[in-house]
PDB file of C-alpha atoms and ligand atoms in Angstrom:
ATOM      1  CA  MET A 168     -19.205 -91.612 -17.438  1.00 91.00           C
ATOM      2  CA  VAL A 169     -19.323 -93.921 -20.284  1.00 95.00           C
ATOM      3  CA  VAL A 170     -17.405 -93.333 -23.568  1.00 96.00           C
ATOM      4  CA  VAL A 171     -18.674 -95.279 -26.617  1.00 97.00           C
ATOM      5  CA  GLU A 172     -16.030 -95.045 -29.262  1.00 95.00           C
ATOM      6  CA  ASP A 173     -14.513 -97.748 -31.611  1.00 95.00           C
ATOM      7  CA  ASP A 174     -11.369 -95.888 -32.461  1.00 93.00           C
ATOM      8  CA  ARG A 175      -8.943 -96.926 -29.780  1.00 93.00           C
ATOM      9  CA  ASN A 176      -6.778 -93.842 -30.050  1.00 91.00           C
ATOM     10  CA  ILE A 177      -9.622 -91.428 -29.747  1.00 90.00           C
ATOM     11  CA  ALA A 178     -11.160 -93.454 -26.935  1.00 92.00           C
ATOM     12  CA  ASP A 179      -7.928 -93.262 -25.001  1.00 92.00           C
ATOM     13  CA  LEU A 180      -7.657 -89.641 -25.640  1.00 90.00           C
ATOM     14  CA  LEU A 181     -11.184 -88.990 -24.404  1.00 91.00           C
ATOM     15  CA  ASP A 182     -10.433 -91.185 -21.360  1.00 91.00           C
ATOM     16  CA  LEU A 183      -7.346 -89.147 -20.537  1.00 90.00           C
ATOM     17  CA  TYR A 184      -9.080 -85.728 -20.955  1.00 88.00           C
ATOM     18  CA  LEU A 185     -12.106 -86.785 -18.858  1.00 89.00           C
ATOM     19  CA  ARG A 186     -10.011 -88.406 -16.077  1.00 86.00           C
ATOM     20  CA  THR A 187      -7.910 -85.271 -15.957  1.00 83.00           C
ATOM     21  CA  GLY A 188     -11.055 -83.345 -15.636  1.00 80.00           C
ATOM     22  CA  GLY A 189     -11.975 -85.437 -12.550  1.00 79.00           C
ATOM     23  CA  PHE A 190     -14.438 -87.984 -14.088  1.00 85.00           C
ATOM     24  CA  ARG A 191     -14.449 -91.797 -13.783  1.00 86.00           C
ATOM     25  CA  VAL A 192     -14.467 -93.219 -17.273  1.00 91.00           C
ATOM     26  CA  LEU A 193     -15.725 -96.572 -18.602  1.00 93.00           C
ATOM     27  CA  GLN A 194     -15.192 -97.464 -22.235  1.00 96.00           C
ATOM     28  CA  ALA A 195     -17.217 -99.440 -24.775  1.00 96.00           C
ATOM     29  CA  SER A 196     -16.199-100.026 -28.327  1.00 96.00           C
ATOM     30  CA  ASP A 197     -19.585-100.621 -29.919  1.00 96.00           C
ATOM     31  CA  ALA A 198     -23.267 -99.472 -29.342  1.00 96.00           C
ATOM     32  CA  GLU A 199     -24.435-102.798 -27.869  1.00 96.00           C
ATOM     33  CA  ARG A 200     -21.647-102.879 -25.251  1.00 96.00           C
ATOM     34  CA  GLY A 201     -22.275 -99.163 -24.608  1.00 96.00           C
ATOM     35  CA  LEU A 202     -25.975 -99.667 -23.852  1.00 96.00           C
ATOM     36  CA  ASP A 203     -25.134-102.545 -21.620  1.00 95.00           C
ATOM     37  CA  LEU A 204     -22.649-100.433 -19.717  1.00 94.00           C
ATOM     38  CA  VAL A 205     -25.018 -97.624 -19.234  1.00 94.00           C
ATOM     39  CA  GLU A 206     -27.688 -99.913 -17.933  1.00 92.00           C
ATOM     40  CA  ARG A 207     -25.336-101.523 -15.508  1.00 92.00           C
ATOM     41  CA  GLU A 208     -23.316 -98.547 -14.342  1.00 89.00           C
ATOM     42  CA  LYS A 209     -25.818 -95.736 -14.406  1.00 88.00           C
ATOM     43  CA  PRO A 210     -23.225 -93.085 -15.432  1.00 90.00           C
ATOM     44  CA  CYS A 211     -23.499 -89.338 -15.070  1.00 88.00           C
ATOM     45  CA  CYS A 212     -23.121 -88.832 -18.777  1.00 92.00           C
ATOM     46  CA  VAL A 213     -22.583 -90.684 -22.014  1.00 95.00           C
ATOM     47  CA  LEU A 214     -20.128 -89.646 -24.741  1.00 95.00           C
ATOM     48  CA  LEU A 215     -21.275 -91.257 -27.917  1.00 94.00           C
ATOM     49  CA  ASP A 216     -19.391 -91.541 -31.218  1.00 93.00           C
ATOM     50  CA  ILE A 217     -21.615 -91.425 -34.261  1.00 91.00           C
ATOM     51  CA  GLY A 218     -19.569 -93.639 -36.498  1.00 90.00           C
ATOM     52  CA  LEU A 219     -19.719 -97.038 -34.720  1.00 93.00           C
ATOM     53  CA  PRO A 220     -19.234-100.474 -36.138  1.00 92.00           C
ATOM     54  CA  GLY A 221     -21.833-103.245 -36.107  1.00 90.00           C
ATOM     55  CA  SER A 222     -25.617-103.115 -36.551  1.00 91.00           C
ATOM     56  CA  MET A 223     -26.172-100.024 -34.518  1.00 93.00           C
ATOM     57  CA  ASP A 224     -24.461 -96.652 -35.183  1.00 91.00           C
ATOM     58  CA  GLY A 225     -24.241 -93.856 -32.623  1.00 92.00           C
ATOM     59  CA  LEU A 226     -27.513 -92.184 -33.945  1.00 90.00           C
ATOM     60  CA  GLU A 227     -29.440 -95.445 -33.359  1.00 91.00           C
ATOM     61  CA  ALA A 228     -27.737 -95.934 -29.984  1.00 94.00           C
ATOM     62  CA  CYS A 229     -28.822 -92.409 -29.022  1.00 93.00           C
ATOM     63  CA  LYS A 230     -32.389 -93.113 -29.851  1.00 91.00           C
ATOM     64  CA  GLU A 231     -32.238 -96.307 -27.970  1.00 92.00           C
ATOM     65  CA  LEU A 232     -30.686 -94.612 -24.931  1.00 92.00           C
ATOM     66  CA  ARG A 233     -33.469 -92.102 -24.897  1.00 88.00           C
ATOM     67  CA  ARG A 234     -36.013 -94.825 -24.870  1.00 88.00           C
ATOM     68  CA  ARG A 235     -34.372 -96.376 -21.882  1.00 89.00           C
ATOM     69  CA  SER A 236     -33.212 -93.508 -19.632  1.00 86.00           C
ATOM     70  CA  ASP A 237     -32.615 -89.777 -19.202  1.00 83.00           C
ATOM     71  CA  VAL A 238     -28.888 -89.973 -18.894  1.00 89.00           C
ATOM     72  CA  PRO A 239     -27.329 -86.905 -20.638  1.00 89.00           C
ATOM     73  CA  VAL A 240     -25.807 -87.829 -24.032  1.00 92.00           C
ATOM     74  CA  ILE A 241     -23.096 -85.915 -25.854  1.00 91.00           C
ATOM     75  CA  LEU A 242     -22.568 -87.015 -29.452  1.00 90.00           C
ATOM     76  CA  VAL A 243     -19.135 -87.086 -30.913  1.00 90.00           C
ATOM     77  CA  THR A 244     -18.811 -86.432 -34.639  1.00 87.00           C
ATOM     78  CA  ALA A 245     -15.961 -86.316 -37.054  1.00 82.00           C
ATOM     79  CA  ARG A 246     -17.464 -83.669 -39.250  1.00 74.00           C
ATOM     80  CA  ASP A 247     -18.993 -80.217 -38.684  1.00 69.00           C
ATOM     81  CA  GLU A 248     -21.316 -80.725 -41.619  1.00 65.00           C
ATOM     82  CA  GLU A 249     -23.042 -83.582 -39.807  1.00 71.00           C
ATOM     83  CA  ILE A 250     -24.259 -81.390 -36.975  1.00 69.00           C
ATOM     84  CA  ASP A 251     -27.178 -79.909 -38.851  1.00 65.00           C
ATOM     85  CA  ARG A 252     -28.414 -83.363 -39.937  1.00 68.00           C
ATOM     86  CA  ILE A 253     -28.010 -84.664 -36.448  1.00 69.00           C
ATOM     87  CA  LEU A 254     -29.938 -81.860 -34.913  1.00 67.00           C
ATOM     88  CA  GLY A 255     -32.647 -82.301 -37.551  1.00 60.00           C
ATOM     89  CA  LEU A 256     -33.111 -85.891 -36.425  1.00 68.00           C
ATOM     90  CA  GLU A 257     -34.162 -84.830 -32.932  1.00 72.00           C
ATOM     91  CA  LEU A 258     -32.433 -87.692 -31.250  1.00 78.00           C
ATOM     92  CA  GLY A 259     -32.565 -86.099 -27.819  1.00 78.00           C
ATOM     93  CA  ALA A 260     -28.896 -85.662 -27.434  1.00 83.00           C
ATOM     94  CA  ASP A 261     -27.896 -82.964 -24.978  1.00 83.00           C
ATOM     95  CA  ASP A 262     -24.914 -81.690 -26.889  1.00 83.00           C
ATOM     96  CA  TYR A 263     -22.280 -82.606 -29.433  1.00 83.00           C
ATOM     97  CA  VAL A 264     -18.505 -82.196 -29.954  1.00 86.00           C
ATOM     98  CA  THR A 265     -16.688 -82.236 -33.193  1.00 85.00           C
ATOM     99  CA  LYS A 266     -13.275 -84.009 -33.675  1.00 84.00           C
ATOM    100  CA  PRO A 267     -10.677 -82.846 -33.060  1.00 84.00           C
ATOM    101  CA  PHE A 268     -11.578 -81.289 -29.761  1.00 82.00           C
ATOM    102  CA  SER A 269      -9.346 -79.721 -27.057  1.00 83.00           C
ATOM    103  CA  PRO A 270      -9.266 -81.137 -23.611  1.00 81.00           C
ATOM    104  CA  ARG A 271     -10.610 -77.951 -22.220  1.00 81.00           C
ATOM    105  CA  GLU A 272     -13.467 -77.696 -24.645  1.00 84.00           C
ATOM    106  CA  LEU A 273     -14.494 -81.267 -24.038  1.00 86.00           C
ATOM    107  CA  VAL A 274     -14.528 -81.013 -20.234  1.00 86.00           C
ATOM    108  CA  ALA A 275     -16.292 -77.710 -20.426  1.00 85.00           C
ATOM    109  CA  ARG A 276     -19.010 -79.209 -22.632  1.00 86.00           C
ATOM    110  CA  VAL A 277     -19.492 -82.122 -20.266  1.00 88.00           C
ATOM    111  CA  ARG A 278     -19.642 -79.876 -17.224  1.00 85.00           C
ATOM    112  CA  ALA A 279     -22.145 -77.568 -18.940  1.00 83.00           C
ATOM    113  CA  VAL A 280     -24.405 -80.511 -19.821  1.00 83.00           C
ATOM    114  CA  LEU A 281     -24.135 -81.857 -16.270  1.00 83.00           C
ATOM    115  CA  ARG A 282     -24.927 -78.395 -14.853  1.00 78.00           C
ATOM    116  CA  ARG A 283     -27.999 -78.174 -17.091  1.00 75.00           C
ATOM    117  CA  THR A 284     -29.282 -81.590 -16.103  1.00 74.00           C
ATOM    118  CA  GLU A 285     -28.083 -81.282 -12.523  1.00 66.00           C
ATOM    119  CA  PRO A 286     -31.072 -81.189 -10.105  1.00 54.00           C
ATOM    120  CA  SER A 287     -31.722 -84.808 -10.507  1.00 45.00           C
ATOM    121  CA  ARG A 288     -27.966 -85.789 -10.221  1.00 42.00           C
ATOM    122  CA  LYS A 289     -26.636 -83.419  -7.498  1.00 43.00           C
ATOM    123  CA  GLY A 290     -26.507 -86.233  -4.904  1.00 40.00           C
ATOM    124  CA  THR A 291     -23.970 -88.328  -6.873  1.00 43.00           C
ATOM    125  CA  GLU A 292     -21.200 -85.779  -6.777  1.00 66.00           C
ATOM    126  CA  GLU A 293     -18.238 -87.598  -5.466  1.00 78.00           C
ATOM    127  CA  ALA A 294     -15.411 -86.473  -3.160  1.00 86.00           C
ATOM    128  CA  ILE A 295     -12.166 -85.736  -4.903  1.00 89.00           C
ATOM    129  CA  HIS A 296      -8.844 -86.946  -3.636  1.00 89.00           C
ATOM    130  CA  ILE A 297      -5.528 -85.506  -4.865  1.00 91.00           C
ATOM    131  CA  GLY A 298      -2.671 -86.893  -2.786  1.00 91.00           C
ATOM    132  CA  GLU A 299      -3.162 -85.796   0.817  1.00 92.00           C
ATOM    133  CA  LEU A 300      -6.001 -83.414  -0.163  1.00 95.00           C
ATOM    134  CA  HIS A 301      -9.601 -84.570   0.161  1.00 94.00           C
ATOM    135  CA  VAL A 302     -12.463 -82.328  -1.051  1.00 93.00           C
ATOM    136  CA  ASP A 303     -16.036 -83.363  -0.465  1.00 90.00           C
ATOM    137  CA  PRO A 304     -18.335 -80.950  -2.453  1.00 84.00           C
ATOM    138  CA  LEU A 305     -21.518 -82.248  -0.901  1.00 80.00           C
ATOM    139  CA  ARG A 306     -20.457 -82.017   2.775  1.00 83.00           C
ATOM    140  CA  ARG A 307     -18.392 -78.997   1.959  1.00 86.00           C
ATOM    141  CA  GLU A 308     -15.571 -80.638   3.834  1.00 91.00           C
ATOM    142  CA  VAL A 309     -11.893 -80.402   3.295  1.00 95.00           C
ATOM    143  CA  ARG A 310      -9.173 -82.686   4.799  1.00 94.00           C
ATOM    144  CA  SER A 311      -5.435 -82.491   4.560  1.00 94.00           C
ATOM    145  CA  GLY A 312      -4.426 -86.071   5.445  1.00 91.00           C
ATOM    146  CA  ASP A 313      -6.614 -86.814   8.479  1.00 90.00           C
ATOM    147  CA  GLU A 314      -6.991 -83.252   9.514  1.00 93.00           C
ATOM    148  CA  THR A 315     -10.150 -81.245   8.773  1.00 94.00           C
ATOM    149  CA  VAL A 316      -9.351 -77.777   7.413  1.00 95.00           C
ATOM    150  CA  GLN A 317     -11.713 -74.846   7.941  1.00 93.00           C
ATOM    151  CA  LEU A 318     -12.202 -72.709   4.925  1.00 90.00           C
ATOM    152  CA  THR A 319     -14.397 -69.720   4.162  1.00 88.00           C
ATOM    153  CA  ALA A 320     -17.323 -70.347   1.738  1.00 85.00           C
ATOM    154  CA  ARG A 321     -15.350 -68.535  -1.054  1.00 86.00           C
ATOM    155  CA  GLU A 322     -12.098 -70.340  -0.346  1.00 91.00           C
ATOM    156  CA  PHE A 323     -13.990 -73.630  -0.509  1.00 91.00           C
ATOM    157  CA  ASP A 324     -15.626 -72.789  -3.767  1.00 89.00           C
ATOM    158  CA  LEU A 325     -12.252 -71.731  -5.227  1.00 94.00           C
ATOM    159  CA  LEU A 326     -10.584 -74.923  -4.080  1.00 95.00           C
ATOM    160  CA  THR A 327     -13.438 -77.077  -5.445  1.00 92.00           C
ATOM    161  CA  HIS A 328     -13.068 -75.299  -8.751  1.00 91.00           C
ATOM    162  CA  PHE A 329      -9.365 -76.007  -8.844  1.00 94.00           C
ATOM    163  CA  VAL A 330      -9.613 -79.713  -7.990  1.00 92.00           C
ATOM    164  CA  GLU A 331     -12.487 -80.180 -10.504  1.00 88.00           C
ATOM    165  CA  ASN A 332     -10.313 -78.670 -13.217  1.00 87.00           C
ATOM    166  CA  LYS A 333      -7.219 -80.513 -12.274  1.00 88.00           C
ATOM    167  CA  GLY A 334      -4.434 -80.261 -14.833  1.00 89.00           C
ATOM    168  CA  ILE A 335      -6.023 -77.202 -16.526  1.00 89.00           C
ATOM    169  CA  VAL A 336      -4.624 -73.744 -16.372  1.00 92.00           C
ATOM    170  CA  ARG A 337      -7.181 -71.205 -15.217  1.00 92.00           C
ATOM    171  CA  THR A 338      -6.735 -67.471 -15.673  1.00 92.00           C
ATOM    172  CA  ARG A 339      -7.678 -65.113 -12.863  1.00 93.00           C
ATOM    173  CA  GLN A 340     -10.595 -63.849 -14.962  1.00 88.00           C
ATOM    174  CA  GLN A 341     -11.903 -67.402 -15.489  1.00 88.00           C
ATOM    175  CA  LEU A 342     -11.626 -67.967 -11.748  1.00 91.00           C
ATOM    176  CA  LEU A 343     -13.476 -64.843 -11.004  1.00 87.00           C
ATOM    177  CA  ASP A 344     -16.191 -65.785 -13.438  1.00 82.00           C
ATOM    178  CA  ALA A 345     -16.539 -69.316 -12.167  1.00 83.00           C
ATOM    179  CA  VAL A 346     -16.246 -68.739  -8.414  1.00 85.00           C
ATOM    180  CA  TRP A 347     -17.361 -65.071  -7.851  1.00 82.00           C
ATOM    181  CA  GLY A 348     -19.817 -65.096 -10.784  1.00 74.00           C
ATOM    182  CA  PRO A 349     -19.798 -63.192 -14.092  1.00 67.00           C
ATOM    183  CA  GLY A 350     -21.472 -60.259 -12.543  1.00 65.00           C
ATOM    184  CA  TRP A 351     -18.683 -59.642 -10.025  1.00 70.00           C
ATOM    185  CA  PHE A 352     -16.482 -56.729 -11.134  1.00 69.00           C
ATOM    186  CA  GLY A 353     -13.681 -57.058  -8.576  1.00 73.00           C
ATOM    187  CA  ASP A 354     -10.000 -56.798  -9.023  1.00 83.00           C
ATOM    188  CA  GLU A 355      -8.103 -59.875 -10.228  1.00 86.00           C
ATOM    189  CA  ARG A 356      -5.900 -59.666  -7.257  1.00 88.00           C
ATOM    190  CA  THR A 357      -8.855 -60.906  -5.169  1.00 89.00           C
ATOM    191  CA  VAL A 358      -8.039 -64.294  -6.612  1.00 93.00           C
ATOM    192  CA  ASP A 359      -4.434 -64.033  -5.448  1.00 94.00           C
ATOM    193  CA  VAL A 360      -5.461 -63.140  -1.887  1.00 92.00           C
ATOM    194  CA  HIS A 361      -7.715 -66.206  -1.747  1.00 94.00           C
ATOM    195  CA  VAL A 362      -5.049 -68.428  -3.298  1.00 96.00           C
ATOM    196  CA  ARG A 363      -2.612 -67.198  -0.544  1.00 95.00           C
ATOM    197  CA  GLN A 364      -5.068 -68.102   2.068  1.00 94.00           C
ATOM    198  CA  LEU A 365      -5.579 -71.598   0.546  1.00 96.00           C
ATOM    199  CA  ARG A 366      -1.842 -72.129   0.480  1.00 96.00           C
ATOM    200  CA  ARG A 367      -1.487 -70.947   4.085  1.00 95.00           C
ATOM    201  CA  LYS A 368      -4.233 -73.229   5.356  1.00 95.00           C
ATOM    202  CA  LEU A 369      -3.440 -76.289   3.201  1.00 96.00           C
ATOM    203  CA  GLY A 370       0.343 -76.093   2.844  1.00 94.00           C
ATOM    204  CA  ASP A 371       2.026 -78.814   0.760  1.00 92.00           C
ATOM    205  CA  ALA A 372      -1.277 -80.702   0.517  1.00 94.00           C
ATOM    206  CA  LEU A 373      -2.431 -78.211  -2.025  1.00 95.00           C
ATOM    207  CA  PRO A 374      -0.790 -79.113  -5.463  1.00 94.00           C
ATOM    208  CA  LEU A 375      -1.334 -75.658  -6.918  1.00 96.00           C
ATOM    209  CA  ALA A 376       1.126 -74.101  -9.369  1.00 96.00           C
ATOM    210  CA  THR A 377       1.392 -70.453 -10.344  1.00 95.00           C
ATOM    211  CA  VAL A 378       1.597 -70.190 -14.133  1.00 93.00           C
ATOM    212  CA  TRP A 379       3.370 -66.832 -14.500  1.00 91.00           C
ATOM    213  CA  GLY A 380       1.556 -64.298 -16.539  1.00 88.00           C
ATOM    214  CA  VAL A 381      -1.460 -66.574 -16.884  1.00 90.00           C
ATOM    215  CA  GLY A 382      -2.962 -67.872 -13.716  1.00 94.00           C
ATOM    216  CA  TYR A 383      -3.083 -71.162 -11.701  1.00 96.00           C
ATOM    217  CA  ARG A 384      -3.106 -74.834 -12.299  1.00 95.00           C
ATOM    218  CA  CYS A 385      -4.021 -77.499  -9.902  1.00 94.00           C
ATOM    219  CA  GLY A 386      -2.195 -80.945 -10.058  1.00 86.00           C
TER     220      GLY A 386
HETATM  221 CA1  LIG B 417     -15.876 -94.089 -35.011  1.00 82.17          CA
END
């Protein structure tokens, strides 16, 4: 994805959060460079700061992006009060985040936007590698080193959720909601049972930590 942000510190923070969330990130420090980058790289999503230097600010850039493509755009604003004004402009942005944002909120927003806009993009989902572990969401294939590992559908979904949320602690309830669905009223121990199976099948290739009293964290 492309991050357009002139403040170096914020850009690096966004970069870190998004990489941790499993995204490949390209940075641009002004609107013109951002638009070029989007045209060249066809990213899955654009994070666009509103206050940009030069002749084109983030709002102008958003309008321009809309004219050129249907890439999802998330606006980044420094102030809550701006949001109403931004929405009133009907720029065609898919969402917005307000500084300061938490890593989890940011990644969740991006994922939500990608899910909403997914049908046209599903085919670009990339395989995820963490150390020895290789997870391919499209082929539903898991390898530990060179060895293919057979997982049940639920184990696969749980593993994919873990690696897509690398570095983020997930509670058992969040895992149930995400993998079993919010309508599933099972026991939280169901998660533990599936985690045990994943650990048994993947061994040391699975970098999954138990966070006592909370849940699990991958990576
Ligand atoms: Ca700025």
